[in-house]
Amino acid sequence: MAFAHSDRPADTAKIVVAGGFGVGKTTFVGSVSEIEPVDTDAWMTAESRGVDRERPGKVRTTVAMDFGRISLPTGLVLYLFGTPGQPRFWHMWDDIARGASAALVLVDTRDLESSFAAVDYFEQNRRLPFVVLVNLFDGVATHALDKVRDALQISPHVPLMAADVRDRRQTLSALVASVQHTIRTTRPAAARAADL
Amino acid sequence: MSPPPRHPWARGFVLVGGRTTTRWRMLVHTLVSSTGEHPPAAAGPHPEARALYLRVLAGPQSVAELSASCGVPLGVTRVLLGDLAGRGLVTLHADTDPFSPHILERLLDGLRAL
């Protein structure tokens, strides 16, 4: 999709939507994107050969990556990128996370384990602040949030919230919260001290 | 556009000469725009490169969008766009600092205004 109406390209920004397989990443992106979430194939390079332990000796060459786009009234075009769920694609996560302003890790409380790798990735990658979002599939939480924090070993400073990602407003609120967390985390210490 | 090749990965790898990197810095959301109308032949002999170039002529768009809309894998797209930039046919826009207060403020205000 092009921005044919504009002579000057907008600035772009990116937010990463991570989490295990089937936790609702595509639903999240689809609920706010102005384009249908797009799948594209990323090109697995040679270094992935040793990583695919499930099929030793074979090179798995395709991995789908989905993304959406939101044109913001402030002249910024925001891209939302979903990460491939499987941990063996971690070098692709680096590619997707590079240059991002914020990240959300989606969690399905019926399958906490599937998002553990994503939480672990962002806990270790300290450069990109992240929040954790419990997806309320049926509008209700099946676990208390503090139990989710314990089970997934989420650091105390990482915001944890819940939303039904089918709902555009709730998805937008989660995006706002992720950006606010980045602002709090990346502001120079002097600016933070001035608030005290 | 030509019909999809039977082994797109192998074809992609061969058509970029086995290259997996390019000297151009390209994030998945880096915007690409045209430098003006050039004949499609200027994009070189590969149909994938021409498809990407023609797509860029329609208006600025991201590397990932170009990859998806042309059906060219991301890694191949990056190499071919690097070639097109080297020939002066497309411009790769400079990254914005993702943590600059100005960008974060526009992001926050923009999301809140939706």
Short mmCIF file of C-alpha atoms in Angstrom, two decimals:
data_model
loop_
_atom_site.label_atom_id
_atom_site.label_comp_id
_atom_site.label_asym_id
_atom_site.label_seq_id
_atom_site.Cartn_x
_atom_site.Cartn_y
_atom_site.Cartn_z
CA MET A 1 0.00 0.00 0.00
CA ALA A 2 1.33 3.40 -0.90
CA PHE A 3 0.99 6.88 0.44
CA ALA A 4 0.25 8.27 -3.01
CA HIS A 5 -1.57 11.29 -1.59
CA SER A 6 1.54 12.61 0.07
CA ASP A 7 4.57 14.09 -1.64
CA ARG A 8 6.76 13.76 1.39
CA PRO A 9 7.01 10.38 3.08
CA ALA A 10 6.04 10.33 6.70
CA ASP A 11 8.35 9.33 9.52
CA THR A 12 7.88 5.74 10.55
CA ALA A 13 7.84 4.02 13.91
CA LYS A 14 7.49 0.40 14.90
CA ILE A 15 6.03 -1.56 17.80
CA VAL A 16 6.70 -5.28 18.17
CA VAL A 17 3.92 -7.70 19.12
CA ALA A 18 5.42 -10.92 20.48
CA GLY A 19 4.14 -14.06 22.15
CA GLY A 20 3.70 -17.74 21.52
CA PHE A 21 1.83 -19.41 18.70
CA GLY A 22 -1.92 -18.83 18.83
CA VAL A 23 -1.96 -16.19 21.59
CA GLY A 24 -3.67 -13.59 19.40
CA LYS A 25 -0.86 -11.59 17.76
CA THR A 26 -2.57 -11.48 14.37
CA THR A 27 -5.90 -10.58 16.01
CA PHE A 28 -4.16 -7.78 17.92
CA VAL A 29 -2.60 -6.36 14.76
CA GLY A 30 -5.83 -6.82 12.76
CA SER A 31 -7.98 -4.97 15.29
CA VAL A 32 -6.10 -1.69 14.77
CA SER A 33 -4.38 -1.97 11.39
CA GLU A 34 -5.68 0.04 8.43
CA ILE A 35 -4.51 -2.74 6.13
CA GLU A 36 -5.29 -6.42 6.46
CA PRO A 37 -2.46 -7.98 8.45
CA VAL A 38 0.07 -8.98 5.83
CA ASP A 39 2.09 -12.13 5.83
CA THR A 40 5.48 -12.05 4.30
CA ASP A 41 8.14 -14.69 4.15
CA ALA A 42 11.40 -13.87 5.72
CA TRP A 43 14.47 -15.35 4.27
CA MET A 44 16.23 -17.69 6.64
CA THR A 45 19.94 -17.36 6.16
CA ALA A 46 22.65 -19.94 6.49
CA GLU A 47 23.20 -19.42 10.21
CA SER A 48 19.78 -20.94 10.88
CA ARG A 49 21.02 -24.33 9.78
CA GLY A 50 22.38 -25.33 13.12
CA VAL A 51 19.42 -23.95 15.00
CA ASP A 52 16.64 -26.18 13.72
CA ARG A 53 17.09 -29.07 16.10
CA GLU A 54 13.79 -30.65 15.19
CA ARG A 55 14.94 -31.40 11.70
CA PRO A 56 18.70 -31.79 11.85
CA GLY A 57 20.44 -31.52 8.51
CA LYS A 58 17.55 -29.75 6.88
CA VAL A 59 17.36 -26.04 6.29
CA ARG A 60 14.01 -24.57 7.10
CA THR A 61 13.85 -21.65 4.75
CA THR A 62 10.51 -19.95 5.25
CA VAL A 63 9.00 -18.24 8.20
CA ALA A 64 5.94 -16.07 8.13
CA MET A 65 6.03 -12.65 9.71
CA ASP A 66 2.87 -10.60 9.93
CA PHE A 67 2.51 -6.89 10.16
CA GLY A 68 0.00 -4.06 10.01
CA ARG A 69 0.06 -0.31 9.63
CA ILE A 70 -1.60 2.67 11.32
CA SER A 71 -1.32 6.21 9.96
CA LEU A 72 -1.38 8.48 12.99
CA PRO A 73 -2.84 11.99 12.87
CA THR A 74 0.52 13.29 14.11
CA GLY A 75 2.07 12.47 10.72
CA LEU A 76 3.75 9.30 11.89
CA VAL A 77 3.17 5.93 10.25
CA LEU A 78 3.22 3.18 12.85
CA TYR A 79 4.04 -0.38 11.81
CA LEU A 80 3.10 -3.28 14.06
CA PHE A 81 5.18 -6.40 13.58
CA GLY A 82 4.31 -9.80 14.97
CA THR A 83 7.21 -12.10 15.76
CA PRO A 84 7.27 -15.73 14.67
CA GLY A 85 6.27 -17.76 17.71
CA GLN A 86 8.96 -20.39 17.68
CA PRO A 87 12.10 -19.68 19.72
CA ARG A 88 14.33 -21.06 16.98
CA PHE A 89 13.64 -17.89 15.01
CA TRP A 90 15.32 -15.68 17.57
CA HIS A 91 17.71 -14.13 15.10
CA MET A 92 14.63 -12.99 13.19
CA TRP A 93 13.29 -11.44 16.37
CA ASP A 94 16.47 -9.33 16.53
CA ASP A 95 15.73 -8.14 13.01
CA ILE A 96 12.12 -7.29 13.85
CA ALA A 97 12.98 -5.66 17.20
CA ARG A 98 15.78 -3.46 15.77
CA GLY A 99 14.60 0.14 15.65
CA ALA A 100 11.34 -0.53 17.52
CA SER A 101 9.98 1.99 20.02
CA ALA A 102 8.10 -0.48 22.21
CA ALA A 103 7.15 -4.14 22.53
CA LEU A 104 4.17 -6.05 23.86
CA VAL A 105 4.28 -9.72 24.79
CA LEU A 106 0.86 -11.33 24.48
CA VAL A 107 -0.02 -14.10 26.89
CA ASP A 108 -2.82 -16.67 26.78
CA THR A 109 -3.45 -17.81 30.36
CA ARG A 110 -4.62 -21.22 29.08
CA ASP A 111 -1.18 -21.70 27.55
CA LEU A 112 1.27 -19.62 29.61
CA GLU A 113 4.22 -21.69 28.52
CA SER A 114 3.90 -20.68 24.87
CA SER A 115 4.82 -17.06 25.73
CA PHE A 116 7.71 -17.89 28.06
CA ALA A 117 10.30 -17.65 25.28
CA ALA A 118 9.04 -14.19 24.30
CA VAL A 119 9.14 -12.90 27.89
CA ASP A 120 12.62 -14.35 28.29
CA TYR A 121 13.80 -12.73 25.06
CA PHE A 122 12.73 -9.24 26.11
CA GLU A 123 13.91 -9.71 29.70
CA GLN A 124 17.37 -10.41 28.27
CA ASN A 125 17.26 -7.82 25.49
CA ARG A 126 17.40 -4.81 27.79
CA ARG A 127 17.45 -2.21 25.04
CA LEU A 128 13.78 -2.47 24.13
CA PRO A 129 11.27 -1.81 26.95
CA PHE A 130 8.29 -4.18 26.92
CA VAL A 131 4.94 -4.70 28.59
CA VAL A 132 3.04 -7.96 29.03
CA LEU A 133 -0.58 -8.15 27.92
CA VAL A 134 -2.85 -10.99 29.00
CA ASN A 135 -5.31 -11.65 26.20
CA LEU A 136 -8.84 -12.04 27.58
CA PHE A 137 -10.17 -14.45 24.98
CA ASP A 138 -13.62 -14.70 26.52
CA GLY A 139 -13.56 -11.34 28.22
CA VAL A 140 -12.54 -12.91 31.53
CA ALA A 141 -9.19 -13.62 33.14
CA THR A 142 -8.63 -17.22 34.16
CA HIS A 143 -5.54 -16.35 36.22
CA ALA A 144 -4.91 -13.44 38.53
CA LEU A 145 -2.29 -11.17 37.02
CA ASP A 146 0.17 -11.66 39.89
CA LYS A 147 0.09 -15.41 39.24
CA VAL A 148 0.92 -14.76 35.60
CA ARG A 149 3.85 -12.59 36.69
CA ASP A 150 5.17 -15.36 38.93
CA ALA A 151 4.67 -18.13 36.41
CA LEU A 152 6.43 -16.26 33.60
CA GLN A 153 9.11 -14.72 35.86
CA ILE A 154 8.28 -11.21 34.73
CA SER A 155 10.38 -8.51 36.44
CA PRO A 156 8.53 -6.26 38.90
CA HIS A 157 9.18 -3.12 36.79
CA VAL A 158 7.51 -4.59 33.69
CA PRO A 159 3.88 -3.45 33.38
CA LEU A 160 1.37 -6.30 33.23
CA MET A 161 -2.17 -5.69 32.02
CA ALA A 162 -5.11 -7.46 30.43
CA ALA A 163 -7.19 -6.72 27.33
CA ASP A 164 -9.49 -8.34 24.84
CA VAL A 165 -7.40 -7.82 21.72
CA ARG A 166 -10.42 -8.26 19.44
CA ASP A 167 -11.54 -4.86 20.70
CA ARG A 168 -9.93 -1.93 18.88
CA ARG A 169 -10.15 0.45 21.83
CA GLN A 170 -8.56 -2.02 24.23
CA THR A 171 -5.81 -2.77 21.73
CA LEU A 172 -5.15 0.96 21.29
CA SER A 173 -5.00 1.40 25.08
CA ALA A 174 -2.43 -1.39 25.28
CA LEU A 175 -0.34 0.33 22.59
CA VAL A 176 -0.57 3.61 24.51
CA ALA A 177 0.57 1.82 27.69
CA SER A 178 3.54 0.30 25.87
CA VAL A 179 4.67 3.70 24.57
CA GLN A 180 4.21 5.27 28.02
CA HIS A 181 6.42 2.55 29.47
CA THR A 182 9.13 3.29 26.90
CA ILE A 183 8.91 7.00 27.70
CA ARG A 184 9.29 6.29 31.44
CA THR A 185 12.14 3.86 30.85
CA THR A 186 14.19 5.84 28.33
CA ARG A 187 13.86 9.34 29.73
CA PRO A 188 17.17 10.69 31.01
CA ALA A 189 17.60 10.28 34.75
CA ALA A 190 17.76 14.06 35.18
CA ALA A 191 14.24 14.45 33.76
CA ARG A 192 12.94 11.72 36.05
CA ALA A 193 14.57 13.35 39.07
CA ALA A 194 12.87 16.65 38.21
CA ASP A 195 9.48 14.98 38.71
CA LEU A 196 10.28 14.11 42.31
CA MET B 1 4.70 -10.20 -13.09
CA SER B 2 6.05 -13.63 -13.90
CA PRO B 3 4.33 -16.68 -12.37
CA PRO B 4 5.74 -17.70 -9.01
CA PRO B 5 8.76 -19.93 -9.47
CA ARG B 6 8.49 -23.46 -8.15
CA HIS B 7 11.32 -23.03 -5.68
CA PRO B 8 11.20 -19.37 -4.73
CA TRP B 9 13.90 -19.67 -2.10
CA ALA B 10 16.40 -21.26 -4.40
CA ARG B 11 15.56 -18.77 -7.11
CA GLY B 12 15.90 -15.82 -4.76
CA PHE B 13 19.23 -17.03 -3.52
CA VAL B 14 20.54 -17.52 -7.04
CA LEU B 15 19.26 -14.25 -8.44
CA VAL B 16 21.06 -12.21 -5.83
CA GLY B 17 24.18 -14.26 -6.37
CA GLY B 18 24.10 -15.89 -2.94
CA ARG B 19 24.34 -12.55 -1.19
CA THR B 20 22.50 -12.31 2.11
CA THR B 21 23.49 -8.83 3.09
CA THR B 22 23.70 -5.41 1.56
CA ARG B 23 25.76 -2.41 2.57
CA TRP B 24 22.56 -0.40 2.92
CA ARG B 25 20.96 -0.25 6.32
CA MET B 26 17.39 -1.42 5.96
CA LEU B 27 15.02 -2.11 8.81
CA VAL B 28 11.78 -3.96 8.08
CA HIS B 29 9.93 -0.64 8.43
CA THR B 30 12.45 1.53 6.53
CA LEU B 31 10.61 3.61 3.94
CA VAL B 32 11.64 3.36 0.32
CA SER B 33 10.69 5.96 -2.28
CA SER B 34 11.47 6.55 -5.94
CA THR B 35 13.91 9.13 -7.27
CA GLY B 36 11.68 9.84 -10.27
CA GLU B 37 10.44 7.94 -13.31
CA HIS B 38 13.08 5.78 -14.93
CA PRO B 39 12.37 3.11 -17.54
CA PRO B 40 11.67 -0.24 -15.80
CA ALA B 41 14.62 -1.71 -17.69
CA ALA B 42 16.87 0.45 -15.52
CA ALA B 43 16.02 -1.90 -12.64
CA GLY B 44 18.01 -4.65 -14.35
CA PRO B 45 17.07 -7.98 -15.87
CA HIS B 46 15.40 -9.65 -12.88
CA PRO B 47 11.58 -9.59 -12.80
CA GLU B 48 11.69 -9.39 -8.99
CA ALA B 49 13.79 -6.21 -9.10
CA ARG B 50 11.46 -4.68 -11.70
CA ALA B 51 8.39 -5.61 -9.67
CA LEU B 52 9.87 -3.95 -6.57
CA TYR B 53 10.85 -0.88 -8.56
CA LEU B 54 7.40 -0.50 -10.16
CA ARG B 55 5.82 -0.88 -6.73
CA VAL B 56 8.00 1.88 -5.29
CA LEU B 57 6.89 4.18 -8.14
CA ALA B 58 3.32 3.97 -6.75
CA GLY B 59 4.47 5.78 -3.60
CA PRO B 60 6.79 5.44 -0.62
CA GLN B 61 6.35 2.25 1.38
CA SER B 62 8.23 0.08 3.81
CA VAL B 63 10.66 -2.73 2.98
CA ALA B 64 8.25 -5.27 4.54
CA GLU B 65 5.29 -3.98 2.50
CA LEU B 66 7.32 -4.19 -0.69
CA SER B 67 8.36 -7.74 0.16
CA ALA B 68 4.78 -8.81 0.86
CA SER B 69 3.12 -7.08 -2.08
CA CYS B 70 5.68 -8.34 -4.61
CA GLY B 71 5.89 -11.83 -3.10
CA VAL B 72 9.68 -11.51 -2.78
CA PRO B 73 11.19 -12.89 0.46
CA LEU B 74 12.47 -10.27 2.84
CA GLY B 75 16.16 -11.11 2.52
CA VAL B 76 16.02 -11.04 -1.28
CA THR B 77 14.00 -7.83 -1.17
CA ARG B 78 16.72 -6.16 0.90
CA VAL B 79 19.49 -7.16 -1.47
CA LEU B 80 17.53 -6.08 -4.56
CA LEU B 81 16.50 -2.76 -2.98
CA GLY B 82 20.14 -2.20 -2.09
CA ASP B 83 21.00 -2.72 -5.75
CA LEU B 84 18.25 -0.31 -6.84
CA ALA B 85 19.52 2.28 -4.35
CA GLY B 86 23.04 1.77 -5.71
CA ARG B 87 21.76 2.54 -9.21
CA GLY B 88 20.11 5.71 -7.92
CA LEU B 89 16.59 4.46 -8.67
CA VAL B 90 15.23 4.46 -5.12
CA THR B 91 15.91 6.34 -1.92
CA LEU B 92 16.14 4.50 1.39
CA HIS B 93 14.95 6.87 4.07
CA ALA B 94 17.04 7.46 7.14
CA ASP B 95 15.85 5.79 10.33
CA THR B 96 14.28 7.85 13.03
CA ASP B 97 15.64 7.31 16.54
CA PRO B 98 12.95 5.04 18.05
CA PHE B 99 13.51 6.49 21.52
CA SER B 100 13.74 10.16 20.59
CA PRO B 101 11.35 12.11 22.85
CA HIS B 102 9.91 13.83 19.77
CA ILE B 103 9.00 10.53 18.05
CA LEU B 104 7.64 8.98 21.26
CA GLU B 105 5.48 12.05 21.87
CA ARG B 106 4.04 11.93 18.34
CA LEU B 107 3.44 8.21 18.78
CA LEU B 108 1.63 8.67 22.08
CA ASP B 109 -0.41 11.69 20.95
CA GLY B 110 -1.26 9.98 17.67
CA LEU B 111 -2.47 6.76 19.31
CA ARG B 112 -4.53 8.70 21.84
CA ALA B 113 -6.19 10.71 19.08
CA LEU B 114 -7.49 7.59 17.29
#
